[in-house]
Structure formats: C-alpha cells, structure tokens
C-alpha cells in the first residue's frame, strides 16, 4: 500500500506505547517512517516494540516486506518532520507540552503536511494556537493498541481547514483504520466520553457494594460487550425492538431507561475508592502480569478482527 491516500512518508513523534504501535502499523502498510523521541534508548525500545507487534500484524493479513529498512530515527522532532507528508504526534497528554511541540513541528514540516495528534482528550483549538499553518492541524486519536484497534477519532479545531479533515480521514481509511469525524470539539472526544460514562457507573456499583470489580467486568465482557463488538448501542437497541425496530423499543423501554438514568451514580475517585479498585483489579488479575494480560487481550482481538474481516 505504497502511498496511502497519496502519502508515503510519515513522522512519528513520541515512540512510547502509542507511538510505537502507530509506527508498526505504518511500516506494515509500506510507508516510510521517521521516528523521534527524546527518551534514552528510545530507538532501541521502538525497534523492539515493533518487532513484538509484527507477528500479530502478520496474523491479521499481508504486511509489507523489508519494513525495518524503511524506519529511521531522528533525535530532533524538527528533523523528523522536515520531509514528512503526515505527522502523528504522540507526546505526553499535557496541553503546554503539546502546544510547544506543535509549534516546533509546524515550523519544520512542509506547508502541505498534515499534523495529527493522538491526544485522548485535549482540544485541537488550543493545540494549534501559535502555529503558522493551523489549518493543517487535526486530532487523530487512536485506541490502544493502534496497530490492532481500527477506530480513529478525527477532530478539527476552530482554524482547521475542512480539506485537512478530509485528507486525514482518507489517509487513515487507506491504511485500514475506521476513522470517524467528530464534528464538534468536546473534552475526551466521543469514545473516551462513552468509556468514562460507563466506568463512572461501574465505579458507583462497586462503591455501593452492588457487585465486585470482577463481576462488574464480567457483566460487560460476557454480556453487552459481545454485542458492542458487532454494532453500537443504537443499532443494538434497534434490534431489541424486534420487527418494530427502534420505534418499538422506545415505546417499551423509554420510560424505564429514563428512570435508570435518573438513578445513576456520581462517585468520586477518593483515596479509599481508588484502593478498592486497585485491590479489586489485583484480585481479578489473579497474579497475571501486565504482559500476560496484554497477550491474552491481543489474542482475542486477533480472533475478533479476523472474524469481522471474513464477515
């Protein structure tokens, strides 16, 4: 897939968990990647993370040959940006740092290059302040790990040009992602707000002693989560309405659901609540390491993604 949506050279700025995952995907799609990160041994760690991700990418479908030959590293992010046609920024989730980084990238990058931030919740209107070319700056928020999860949320700022949104959407789609256009800036975008809303009630149920951490997780993973992997809540409830669809569903359940909404909790993450969650997760993990849990997650993701692709 050389030249996805007319783009051949990508800069990956910040090569932690998210940046390394992006880099692996870009390389698998035949793109040239220039990576940059100020951390000690960043290049070594990046290459190891890509190598770890590669078998998973191979299981999901054909990957480009000689991928590692198209990966270079630049200590200075400006150097990485100078020849890039698309820049994926993955710095720390701090507005001040990202704003400064965006100014640096904007000054160095070709005027027609797109600069996308992986920010999970910051507003592009704030990040693009001070840029000479704010019209080409967008949010391109992935879900972890980006080389597996298809979703990318694309959000423009007040000074972002519609053409930049279109180009970013086309680029992500061309490399196999599922981009969605968030039409209005809100903190946390869309998917993280939905996650936060669900988790708020999950924490409330634990806090009230309704269920344990493990049972709350099971209520999602063995219940609606299985349906949500196929379709979202609106289409799921449309099916729940039978032949009458959403109209019949609402006629039956609008009242009860409104009552549930009014009864939802608003917990606080106090030190005591945090302790309960930490202890509950430790009990649920049952001694399995983060690496073991990640491997289990990725194994199931591969099966699910393969099933979706075949379907």
PDB file of C-alpha atoms in Angstrom:
ATOM      1  CA  UNK A   1       0.000   0.000   0.000  1.00  0.00           C
ATOM      2  CA  UNK A   2       2.683   2.454  -1.055  1.00  0.00           C
ATOM      3  CA  UNK A   3       1.416   5.995  -0.994  1.00  0.00           C
ATOM      4  CA  UNK A   4      -1.726   5.545   1.101  1.00  0.00           C
ATOM      5  CA  UNK A   5      -4.009   8.425   0.076  1.00  0.00           C
ATOM      6  CA  UNK A   6      -1.014   9.974  -1.678  1.00  0.00           C
ATOM      7  CA  UNK A   7       1.158   9.821   1.451  1.00  0.00           C
ATOM      8  CA  UNK A   8       4.451   7.919   1.516  1.00  0.00           C
ATOM      9  CA  UNK A   9       6.483   9.454   4.363  1.00  0.00           C
ATOM     10  CA  UNK A  10       5.189   9.622   7.929  1.00  0.00           C
ATOM     11  CA  UNK A  11       6.834  11.090  11.016  1.00  0.00           C
ATOM     12  CA  UNK A  12       6.019   9.504  14.363  1.00  0.00           C
ATOM     13  CA  UNK A  13       6.764  11.936  17.177  1.00  0.00           C
ATOM     14  CA  UNK A  14       6.906  10.199  20.540  1.00  0.00           C
ATOM     15  CA  UNK A  15       7.550   6.462  20.479  1.00  0.00           C
ATOM     16  CA  UNK A  16       6.042   5.160  23.694  1.00  0.00           C
ATOM     17  CA  UNK A  17       3.283   2.576  23.679  1.00  0.00           C
ATOM     18  CA  UNK A  18       1.021   4.512  21.295  1.00  0.00           C
ATOM     19  CA  UNK A  19       3.723   5.900  19.019  1.00  0.00           C
ATOM     20  CA  UNK A  20       5.452   2.538  18.609  1.00  0.00           C
ATOM     21  CA  UNK A  21       2.149   0.896  17.768  1.00  0.00           C
ATOM     22  CA  UNK A  22       1.445   3.556  15.132  1.00  0.00           C
ATOM     23  CA  UNK A  23       4.938   3.098  13.699  1.00  0.00           C
ATOM     24  CA  UNK A  24       4.440  -0.658  13.389  1.00  0.00           C
ATOM     25  CA  UNK A  25       1.176  -0.157  11.506  1.00  0.00           C
ATOM     26  CA  UNK A  26       2.650   2.468   9.169  1.00  0.00           C
ATOM     27  CA  UNK A  27       5.579   0.193   8.324  1.00  0.00           C
ATOM     28  CA  UNK A  28       3.261  -2.748   7.735  1.00  0.00           C
ATOM     29  CA  UNK A  29       1.433  -0.582   5.186  1.00  0.00           C
ATOM     30  CA  UNK A  30       4.609   0.120   3.166  1.00  0.00           C
ATOM     31  CA  UNK A  31       5.100   3.663   4.457  1.00  0.00           C
ATOM     32  CA  UNK A  32       8.458   5.268   5.208  1.00  0.00           C
ATOM     33  CA  UNK A  33       8.648   6.173   8.891  1.00  0.00           C
ATOM     34  CA  UNK A  34      10.910   8.680  10.611  1.00  0.00           C
ATOM     35  CA  UNK A  35      10.514   8.425  14.382  1.00  0.00           C
ATOM     36  CA  UNK A  36      11.625  10.767  17.134  1.00  0.00           C
ATOM     37  CA  UNK A  37      11.636  10.557  20.916  1.00  0.00           C
ATOM     38  CA  UNK A  38      13.950  12.200  23.481  1.00  0.00           C
ATOM     39  CA  UNK A  39      13.969   9.258  25.921  1.00  0.00           C
ATOM     40  CA  UNK A  40      17.230   7.354  26.468  1.00  0.00           C
ATOM     41  CA  UNK A  41      17.451   4.237  24.287  1.00  0.00           C
ATOM     42  CA  UNK A  42      14.267   5.325  22.525  1.00  0.00           C
ATOM     43  CA  UNK A  43      15.292   3.916  19.153  1.00  0.00           C
ATOM     44  CA  UNK A  44      16.245   0.557  20.648  1.00  0.00           C
ATOM     45  CA  UNK A  45      12.978   0.324  22.550  1.00  0.00           C
ATOM     46  CA  UNK A  46      10.997   1.370  19.472  1.00  0.00           C
ATOM     47  CA  UNK A  47      12.521  -1.340  17.307  1.00  0.00           C
ATOM     48  CA  UNK A  48      11.825  -3.927  19.998  1.00  0.00           C
ATOM     49  CA  UNK A  49       8.203  -2.845  20.337  1.00  0.00           C
ATOM     50  CA  UNK A  50       7.718  -3.010  16.579  1.00  0.00           C
ATOM     51  CA  UNK A  51       9.287  -6.470  16.496  1.00  0.00           C
ATOM     52  CA  UNK A  52       6.900  -7.569  19.249  1.00  0.00           C
ATOM     53  CA  UNK A  53       3.910  -6.257  17.291  1.00  0.00           C
ATOM     54  CA  UNK A  54       4.974  -7.738  13.960  1.00  0.00           C
ATOM     55  CA  UNK A  55       3.764 -11.337  14.457  1.00  0.00           C
ATOM     56  CA  UNK A  56       0.327 -10.000  15.351  1.00  0.00           C
ATOM     57  CA  UNK A  57       0.216  -7.844  12.225  1.00  0.00           C
ATOM     58  CA  UNK A  58       1.301 -10.824  10.116  1.00  0.00           C
ATOM     59  CA  UNK A  59      -1.566 -12.911  11.502  1.00  0.00           C
ATOM     60  CA  UNK A  60      -4.077 -10.256  10.512  1.00  0.00           C
ATOM     61  CA  UNK A  61      -3.008 -10.099   6.882  1.00  0.00           C
ATOM     62  CA  UNK A  62      -0.202  -9.393   4.443  1.00  0.00           C
ATOM     63  CA  UNK A  63       2.406  -6.931   5.660  1.00  0.00           C
ATOM     64  CA  UNK A  64       4.918  -5.035   3.583  1.00  0.00           C
ATOM     65  CA  UNK A  65       8.316  -6.745   3.127  1.00  0.00           C
ATOM     66  CA  UNK A  66      11.582  -5.183   4.284  1.00  0.00           C
ATOM     67  CA  UNK A  67       9.671  -2.953   6.682  1.00  0.00           C
ATOM     68  CA  UNK A  68      12.546  -2.245   9.057  1.00  0.00           C
ATOM     69  CA  UNK A  69      14.597  -0.841   6.176  1.00  0.00           C
ATOM     70  CA  UNK A  70      12.054   1.985   5.899  1.00  0.00           C
ATOM     71  CA  UNK A  71      12.415   3.011   9.563  1.00  0.00           C
ATOM     72  CA  UNK A  72      14.820   5.776  10.527  1.00  0.00           C
ATOM     73  CA  UNK A  73      15.249   7.674  13.773  1.00  0.00           C
ATOM     74  CA  UNK A  74      15.908  11.363  14.462  1.00  0.00           C
ATOM     75  CA  UNK A  75      16.603  12.690  17.934  1.00  0.00           C
ATOM     76  CA  UNK A  76      15.225  16.122  16.996  1.00  0.00           C
ATOM     77  CA  UNK A  77      11.478  16.129  16.219  1.00  0.00           C
ATOM     78  CA  UNK A  78      12.006  19.004  13.790  1.00  0.00           C
ATOM     79  CA  UNK A  79      14.384  16.836  11.769  1.00  0.00           C
ATOM     80  CA  UNK A  80      11.803  14.062  11.678  1.00  0.00           C
ATOM     81  CA  UNK A  81       9.135  16.477  10.424  1.00  0.00           C
ATOM     82  CA  UNK A  82      11.089  18.165   7.634  1.00  0.00           C
ATOM     83  CA  UNK A  83      10.314  15.648   4.877  1.00  0.00           C
ATOM     84  CA  UNK A  84       7.104  14.198   6.283  1.00  0.00           C
ATOM     85  CA  UNK A  85       3.802  14.294   4.443  1.00  0.00           C
ATOM     86  CA  UNK A  86       1.885  13.213   7.536  1.00  0.00           C
ATOM     87  CA  UNK A  87       2.918  13.626  11.181  1.00  0.00           C
ATOM     88  CA  UNK A  88       1.459  11.561  14.021  1.00  0.00           C
ATOM     89  CA  UNK A  89       2.271  13.249  17.341  1.00  0.00           C
ATOM     90  CA  UNK A  90       2.174  11.100  20.488  1.00  0.00           C
ATOM     91  CA  UNK A  91       3.694  13.260  23.210  1.00  0.00           C
ATOM     92  CA  UNK A  92       2.598  13.353  26.866  1.00  0.00           C
ATOM     93  CA  UNK A  93      -1.033  14.322  27.472  1.00  0.00           C
ATOM     94  CA  UNK A  94      -0.185  17.838  28.635  1.00  0.00           C
ATOM     95  CA  UNK A  95      -1.507  20.834  26.776  1.00  0.00           C
ATOM     96  CA  UNK A  96       1.535  23.019  27.371  1.00  0.00           C
ATOM     97  CA  UNK A  97       3.944  20.402  26.052  1.00  0.00           C
ATOM     98  CA  UNK A  98       1.800  19.572  23.035  1.00  0.00           C
ATOM     99  CA  UNK A  99       1.318  23.229  22.115  1.00  0.00           C
ATOM    100  CA  UNK A 100       5.067  23.790  22.153  1.00  0.00           C
ATOM    101  CA  UNK A 101       5.644  20.602  20.190  1.00  0.00           C
ATOM    102  CA  UNK A 102       3.039  21.591  17.601  1.00  0.00           C
ATOM    103  CA  UNK A 103       4.767  24.930  17.075  1.00  0.00           C
ATOM    104  CA  UNK A 104       8.064  23.123  16.525  1.00  0.00           C
ATOM    105  CA  UNK A 105       6.549  20.649  14.075  1.00  0.00           C
ATOM    106  CA  UNK A 106       4.597  23.366  12.277  1.00  0.00           C
ATOM    107  CA  UNK A 107       7.743  25.419  11.720  1.00  0.00           C
ATOM    108  CA  UNK A 108       9.693  22.435  10.386  1.00  0.00           C
ATOM    109  CA  UNK A 109       7.165  20.493   8.316  1.00  0.00           C
ATOM    110  CA  UNK A 110       6.316  21.188   4.671  1.00  0.00           C
ATOM    111  CA  UNK A 111       3.353  23.535   4.432  1.00  0.00           C
ATOM    112  CA  UNK A 112       1.088  20.842   2.970  1.00  0.00           C
ATOM    113  CA  UNK A 113       1.866  18.182   5.598  1.00  0.00           C
ATOM    114  CA  UNK A 114      -0.914  17.159   7.981  1.00  0.00           C
ATOM    115  CA  UNK A 115      -0.059  17.294  11.689  1.00  0.00           C
ATOM    116  CA  UNK A 116      -2.242  14.931  13.731  1.00  0.00           C
ATOM    117  CA  UNK A 117      -2.231  14.488  17.492  1.00  0.00           C
ATOM    118  CA  UNK A 118      -3.031  11.216  19.240  1.00  0.00           C
ATOM    119  CA  UNK A 119      -4.363  13.230  22.190  1.00  0.00           C
ATOM    120  CA  UNK A 120      -7.061  11.311  24.048  1.00  0.00           C
ATOM    121  CA  UNK A 121      -8.955  14.380  25.207  1.00  0.00           C
ATOM    122  CA  UNK A 122      -7.342  17.768  24.523  1.00  0.00           C
ATOM    123  CA  UNK A 123      -8.915  20.327  22.197  1.00  0.00           C
ATOM    124  CA  UNK A 124      -7.235  20.993  18.862  1.00  0.00           C
ATOM    125  CA  UNK A 125      -8.302  24.642  19.008  1.00  0.00           C
ATOM    126  CA  UNK A 126      -5.918  25.035  21.936  1.00  0.00           C
ATOM    127  CA  UNK A 127      -3.088  22.954  20.481  1.00  0.00           C
ATOM    128  CA  UNK A 128      -2.982  24.804  17.164  1.00  0.00           C
ATOM    129  CA  UNK A 129      -2.570  28.220  18.782  1.00  0.00           C
ATOM    130  CA  UNK A 130       0.715  29.777  17.730  1.00  0.00           C
ATOM    131  CA  UNK A 131       1.072  27.619  14.606  1.00  0.00           C
ATOM    132  CA  UNK A 132       1.784  29.334  11.320  1.00  0.00           C
ATOM    133  CA  UNK A 133      -0.357  26.793   9.490  1.00  0.00           C
ATOM    134  CA  UNK A 134      -3.140  25.898  11.955  1.00  0.00           C
ATOM    135  CA  UNK A 135      -5.371  24.886   9.051  1.00  0.00           C
ATOM    136  CA  UNK A 136      -3.493  21.563   8.678  1.00  0.00           C
ATOM    137  CA  UNK A 137      -3.666  20.537  12.368  1.00  0.00           C
ATOM    138  CA  UNK A 138      -6.101  17.820  13.497  1.00  0.00           C
ATOM    139  CA  UNK A 139      -6.725  15.351  16.281  1.00  0.00           C
ATOM    140  CA  UNK A 140      -6.164  11.757  15.108  1.00  0.00           C
ATOM    141  CA  UNK A 141      -6.967   9.870  18.310  1.00  0.00           C
ATOM    142  CA  UNK A 142      -6.496   6.085  18.134  1.00  0.00           C
ATOM    143  CA  UNK A 143      -7.483   3.404  20.578  1.00  0.00           C
ATOM    144  CA  UNK A 144      -4.784   1.312  22.216  1.00  0.00           C
ATOM    145  CA  UNK A 145      -3.162  -0.562  20.585  1.00  0.00           C
ATOM    146  CA  UNK A 146      -3.398   1.427  17.329  1.00  0.00           C
ATOM    147  CA  UNK A 147      -1.938  -1.388  15.232  1.00  0.00           C
ATOM    148  CA  UNK A 148      -4.954  -3.546  16.194  1.00  0.00           C
ATOM    149  CA  UNK A 149      -7.955  -1.391  17.133  1.00  0.00           C
ATOM    150  CA  UNK A 150      -9.448   0.156  13.961  1.00  0.00           C
ATOM    151  CA  UNK A 151     -11.031   3.288  15.459  1.00  0.00           C
ATOM    152  CA  UNK A 152      -9.508   6.740  14.898  1.00  0.00           C
ATOM    153  CA  UNK A 153     -11.342   9.875  16.017  1.00  0.00           C
ATOM    154  CA  UNK A 154     -10.605  12.830  13.722  1.00  0.00           C
ATOM    155  CA  UNK A 155     -11.361  16.267  15.167  1.00  0.00           C
ATOM    156  CA  UNK A 156     -10.564  19.692  13.783  1.00  0.00           C
ATOM    157  CA  UNK A 157     -10.021  22.897  15.697  1.00  0.00           C
ATOM    158  CA  UNK A 158     -11.615  26.265  15.026  1.00  0.00           C
ATOM    159  CA  UNK A 159      -8.870  27.060  12.492  1.00  0.00           C
ATOM    160  CA  UNK A 160      -8.617  23.625  10.862  1.00  0.00           C
ATOM    161  CA  UNK A 161      -9.481  23.541   7.162  1.00  0.00           C
ATOM    162  CA  UNK A 162     -12.134  21.050   6.037  1.00  0.00           C
ATOM    163  CA  UNK A 163      -9.635  19.773   3.463  1.00  0.00           C
ATOM    164  CA  UNK A 164      -7.278  18.721   6.262  1.00  0.00           C
ATOM    165  CA  UNK A 165     -10.075  16.707   7.882  1.00  0.00           C
ATOM    166  CA  UNK A 166     -10.810  15.053   4.550  1.00  0.00           C
ATOM    167  CA  UNK A 167      -7.144  14.202   3.936  1.00  0.00           C
ATOM    168  CA  UNK A 168      -6.672  12.768   7.410  1.00  0.00           C
ATOM    169  CA  UNK A 169      -9.837  10.679   7.098  1.00  0.00           C
ATOM    170  CA  UNK A 170      -8.725   9.376   3.687  1.00  0.00           C
ATOM    171  CA  UNK A 171      -5.230   8.542   4.948  1.00  0.00           C
ATOM    172  CA  UNK A 172      -6.450   6.597   7.972  1.00  0.00           C
ATOM    173  CA  UNK A 173      -9.000   4.715   5.880  1.00  0.00           C
ATOM    174  CA  UNK A 174      -6.328   3.839   3.306  1.00  0.00           C
ATOM    175  CA  UNK A 175      -4.189   2.113   5.946  1.00  0.00           C
ATOM    176  CA  UNK A 176      -7.118   0.051   7.200  1.00  0.00           C
ATOM    177  CA  UNK A 177      -8.385   2.185  10.075  1.00  0.00           C
ATOM    178  CA  UNK A 178     -12.023   3.125  10.766  1.00  0.00           C
ATOM    179  CA  UNK A 179     -11.953   6.909  11.064  1.00  0.00           C
ATOM    180  CA  UNK A 180     -14.928   8.832  12.394  1.00  0.00           C
ATOM    181  CA  UNK A 181     -15.327  12.594  12.122  1.00  0.00           C
ATOM    182  CA  UNK A 182     -16.105  14.306  15.425  1.00  0.00           C
ATOM    183  CA  UNK A 183     -17.967  17.404  14.263  1.00  0.00           C
ATOM    184  CA  UNK A 184     -17.751  19.425  17.476  1.00  0.00           C
ATOM    185  CA  UNK A 185     -14.883  19.686  19.945  1.00  0.00           C
ATOM    186  CA  UNK A 186     -15.560  18.253  23.400  1.00  0.00           C
ATOM    187  CA  UNK A 187     -13.110  17.151  26.056  1.00  0.00           C
ATOM    188  CA  UNK A 188     -12.372  13.452  25.652  1.00  0.00           C
ATOM    189  CA  UNK A 189     -13.857  13.367  22.119  1.00  0.00           C
ATOM    190  CA  UNK A 190     -16.547  10.653  21.783  1.00  0.00           C
ATOM    191  CA  UNK A 191     -15.263   7.162  22.584  1.00  0.00           C
ATOM    192  CA  UNK A 192     -13.468   8.176  25.766  1.00  0.00           C
ATOM    193  CA  UNK A 193     -16.538  10.031  26.992  1.00  0.00           C
ATOM    194  CA  UNK A 194     -18.589   6.897  26.413  1.00  0.00           C
ATOM    195  CA  UNK A 195     -15.976   4.849  28.268  1.00  0.00           C
ATOM    196  CA  UNK A 196     -15.910   7.355  31.103  1.00  0.00           C
ATOM    197  CA  UNK A 197     -19.700   7.319  31.410  1.00  0.00           C
ATOM    198  CA  UNK A 198     -19.790   3.538  31.637  1.00  0.00           C
ATOM    199  CA  UNK A 199     -16.873   3.396  34.056  1.00  0.00           C
ATOM    200  CA  UNK A 200     -18.477   6.014  36.298  1.00  0.00           C
ATOM    201  CA  UNK A 201     -21.458   3.735  36.828  1.00  0.00           C
ATOM    202  CA  UNK A 202     -19.142   0.714  37.181  1.00  0.00           C
ATOM    203  CA  UNK A 203     -17.270   2.510  39.982  1.00  0.00           C
ATOM    204  CA  UNK A 204     -20.563   3.543  41.580  1.00  0.00           C
ATOM    205  CA  UNK A 205     -21.795  -0.065  41.646  1.00  0.00           C
ATOM    206  CA  UNK A 206     -18.559  -1.187  43.316  1.00  0.00           C
ATOM    207  CA  UNK A 207     -18.697   1.707  45.782  1.00  0.00           C
ATOM    208  CA  UNK A 208     -22.279   0.841  46.736  1.00  0.00           C
ATOM    209  CA  UNK A 209     -21.448  -2.822  47.230  1.00  0.00           C
ATOM    210  CA  UNK A 210     -23.769  -3.912  44.424  1.00  0.00           C
ATOM    211  CA  UNK A 211     -21.109  -6.098  42.788  1.00  0.00           C
ATOM    212  CA  UNK A 212     -17.387  -6.794  42.918  1.00  0.00           C
ATOM    213  CA  UNK A 213     -14.871  -5.355  40.471  1.00  0.00           C
ATOM    214  CA  UNK A 214     -14.586  -8.753  38.756  1.00  0.00           C
ATOM    215  CA  UNK A 215     -18.349  -9.218  38.472  1.00  0.00           C
ATOM    216  CA  UNK A 216     -18.846  -5.727  37.062  1.00  0.00           C
ATOM    217  CA  UNK A 217     -16.212  -6.513  34.435  1.00  0.00           C
ATOM    218  CA  UNK A 218     -17.899  -9.835  33.683  1.00  0.00           C
ATOM    219  CA  UNK A 219     -21.237  -8.061  33.297  1.00  0.00           C
ATOM    220  CA  UNK A 220     -19.745  -6.186  30.331  1.00  0.00           C
ATOM    221  CA  UNK A 221     -17.319  -8.730  28.861  1.00  0.00           C
ATOM    222  CA  UNK A 222     -19.819 -11.610  28.933  1.00  0.00           C
ATOM    223  CA  UNK A 223     -22.873  -9.507  28.173  1.00  0.00           C
ATOM    224  CA  UNK A 224     -23.357  -6.315  26.158  1.00  0.00           C
ATOM    225  CA  UNK A 225     -19.663  -6.089  25.300  1.00  0.00           C
ATOM    226  CA  UNK A 226     -20.096  -9.063  22.983  1.00  0.00           C
ATOM    227  CA  UNK A 227     -22.867  -7.257  21.128  1.00  0.00           C
ATOM    228  CA  UNK A 228     -20.979  -3.954  21.079  1.00  0.00           C
ATOM    229  CA  UNK A 229     -18.125  -5.651  19.235  1.00  0.00           C
ATOM    230  CA  UNK A 230     -20.529  -6.039  16.311  1.00  0.00           C
ATOM    231  CA  UNK A 231     -22.610  -2.876  16.485  1.00  0.00           C
ATOM    232  CA  UNK A 232     -23.045   0.152  18.719  1.00  0.00           C
ATOM    233  CA  UNK A 233     -25.739   0.831  21.317  1.00  0.00           C
ATOM    234  CA  UNK A 234     -28.214   2.487  18.961  1.00  0.00           C
ATOM    235  CA  UNK A 235     -28.276  -0.313  16.398  1.00  0.00           C
ATOM    236  CA  UNK A 236     -28.234  -2.889  19.222  1.00  0.00           C
ATOM    237  CA  UNK A 237     -31.388  -1.378  20.700  1.00  0.00           C
ATOM    238  CA  UNK A 238     -32.898  -1.146  17.208  1.00  0.00           C
ATOM    239  CA  UNK A 239     -32.610  -4.944  17.056  1.00  0.00           C
ATOM    240  CA  UNK A 240     -34.031  -5.222  20.574  1.00  0.00           C
ATOM    241  CA  UNK A 241     -37.210  -3.676  19.230  1.00  0.00           C
ATOM    242  CA  UNK A 242     -37.834  -6.712  17.034  1.00  0.00           C
ATOM    243  CA  UNK A 243     -39.650  -6.076  13.790  1.00  0.00           C
ATOM    244  CA  UNK A 244     -40.702  -2.682  15.079  1.00  0.00           C
ATOM    245  CA  UNK A 245     -37.081  -1.624  15.471  1.00  0.00           C
ATOM    246  CA  UNK A 246     -36.095   1.451  17.424  1.00  0.00           C
ATOM    247  CA  UNK A 247     -39.618   2.858  17.398  1.00  0.00           C
ATOM    248  CA  UNK A 248     -40.997  -0.206  19.184  1.00  0.00           C
ATOM    249  CA  UNK A 249     -38.010  -0.359  21.531  1.00  0.00           C
ATOM    250  CA  UNK A 250     -38.553   3.230  22.649  1.00  0.00           C
ATOM    251  CA  UNK A 251     -42.278   2.698  23.100  1.00  0.00           C
ATOM    252  CA  UNK A 252     -41.487  -0.153  25.509  1.00  0.00           C
ATOM    253  CA  UNK A 253     -38.325   0.995  27.274  1.00  0.00           C
ATOM    254  CA  UNK A 254     -38.020   4.793  27.074  1.00  0.00           C
ATOM    255  CA  UNK A 255     -39.709   5.169  30.454  1.00  0.00           C
ATOM    256  CA  UNK A 256     -37.724   2.509  32.328  1.00  0.00           C
ATOM    257  CA  UNK A 257     -34.423   3.661  30.855  1.00  0.00           C
ATOM    258  CA  UNK A 258     -35.198   7.274  31.791  1.00  0.00           C
ATOM    259  CA  UNK A 259     -35.715   6.009  35.335  1.00  0.00           C
ATOM    260  CA  UNK A 260     -32.375   4.179  35.274  1.00  0.00           C
ATOM    261  CA  UNK A 261     -30.644   7.334  34.046  1.00  0.00           C
ATOM    262  CA  UNK A 262     -32.076   9.283  36.965  1.00  0.00           C
ATOM    263  CA  UNK A 263     -30.770   6.625  39.367  1.00  0.00           C
ATOM    264  CA  UNK A 264     -27.193   6.509  38.013  1.00  0.00           C
ATOM    265  CA  UNK A 265     -24.450   7.330  40.466  1.00  0.00           C
ATOM    266  CA  UNK A 266     -21.829  10.061  40.575  1.00  0.00           C
ATOM    267  CA  UNK A 267     -18.918   8.567  42.553  1.00  0.00           C
ATOM    268  CA  UNK A 268     -15.666  10.310  43.374  1.00  0.00           C
ATOM    269  CA  UNK A 269     -12.263   8.690  42.973  1.00  0.00           C
ATOM    270  CA  UNK A 270     -11.311   9.272  46.591  1.00  0.00           C
ATOM    271  CA  UNK A 271      -8.223   7.542  48.015  1.00  0.00           C
ATOM    272  CA  UNK A 272     -10.478   4.920  49.593  1.00  0.00           C
ATOM    273  CA  UNK A 273     -12.295   4.315  46.300  1.00  0.00           C
ATOM    274  CA  UNK A 274      -9.005   4.068  44.434  1.00  0.00           C
ATOM    275  CA  UNK A 275      -7.802   1.481  46.963  1.00  0.00           C
ATOM    276  CA  UNK A 276     -10.938  -0.604  46.429  1.00  0.00           C
ATOM    277  CA  UNK A 277     -10.435  -0.529  42.665  1.00  0.00           C
ATOM    278  CA  UNK A 278      -6.749  -1.397  42.878  1.00  0.00           C
ATOM    279  CA  UNK A 279      -7.432  -4.305  45.222  1.00  0.00           C
ATOM    280  CA  UNK A 280     -10.369  -5.485  43.119  1.00  0.00           C
ATOM    281  CA  UNK A 281      -8.348  -5.449  39.893  1.00  0.00           C
ATOM    282  CA  UNK A 282      -5.465  -7.278  41.588  1.00  0.00           C
ATOM    283  CA  UNK A 283      -7.878  -9.982  42.717  1.00  0.00           C
ATOM    284  CA  UNK A 284      -9.382 -10.246  39.232  1.00  0.00           C
ATOM    285  CA  UNK A 285      -5.933 -10.399  37.568  1.00  0.00           C
ATOM    286  CA  UNK A 286      -5.100 -13.352  39.840  1.00  0.00           C
ATOM    287  CA  UNK A 287      -1.351 -12.889  39.620  1.00  0.00           C
ATOM    288  CA  UNK A 288      -1.205 -12.473  35.846  1.00  0.00           C
ATOM    289  CA  UNK A 289       1.308  -9.851  34.746  1.00  0.00           C
ATOM    290  CA  UNK A 290       0.521  -6.886  32.510  1.00  0.00           C
ATOM    291  CA  UNK A 291       2.396  -8.637  29.695  1.00  0.00           C
ATOM    292  CA  UNK A 292       0.303 -11.788  30.155  1.00  0.00           C
ATOM    293  CA  UNK A 293      -2.935  -9.810  30.155  1.00  0.00           C
ATOM    294  CA  UNK A 294      -1.865  -7.875  27.058  1.00  0.00           C
ATOM    295  CA  UNK A 295      -1.048 -11.120  25.250  1.00  0.00           C
ATOM    296  CA  UNK A 296      -4.470 -12.528  26.185  1.00  0.00           C
ATOM    297  CA  UNK A 297      -6.172  -9.327  25.032  1.00  0.00           C
ATOM    298  CA  UNK A 298      -4.316  -9.295  21.720  1.00  0.00           C
ATOM    299  CA  UNK A 299      -5.054 -12.975  21.070  1.00  0.00           C
ATOM    300  CA  UNK A 300      -8.772 -12.364  21.444  1.00  0.00           C
ATOM    301  CA  UNK A 301      -8.574  -9.148  19.420  1.00  0.00           C
ATOM    302  CA  UNK A 302      -6.936 -11.011  16.543  1.00  0.00           C
ATOM    303  CA  UNK A 303      -9.702 -13.619  16.562  1.00  0.00           C
ATOM    304  CA  UNK A 304     -12.383 -10.945  16.675  1.00  0.00           C
ATOM    305  CA  UNK A 305     -10.797  -8.819  13.952  1.00  0.00           C
ATOM    306  CA  UNK A 306     -10.253 -11.856  11.731  1.00  0.00           C
ATOM    307  CA  UNK A 307     -13.912 -12.778  12.162  1.00  0.00           C
ATOM    308  CA  UNK A 308     -15.040  -9.249  11.286  1.00  0.00           C
ATOM    309  CA  UNK A 309     -12.776  -9.193   8.226  1.00  0.00           C
ATOM    310  CA  UNK A 310     -14.051 -12.545   6.992  1.00  0.00           C
ATOM    311  CA  UNK A 311     -17.629 -11.440   7.527  1.00  0.00           C
TER     312      UNK A 311
END
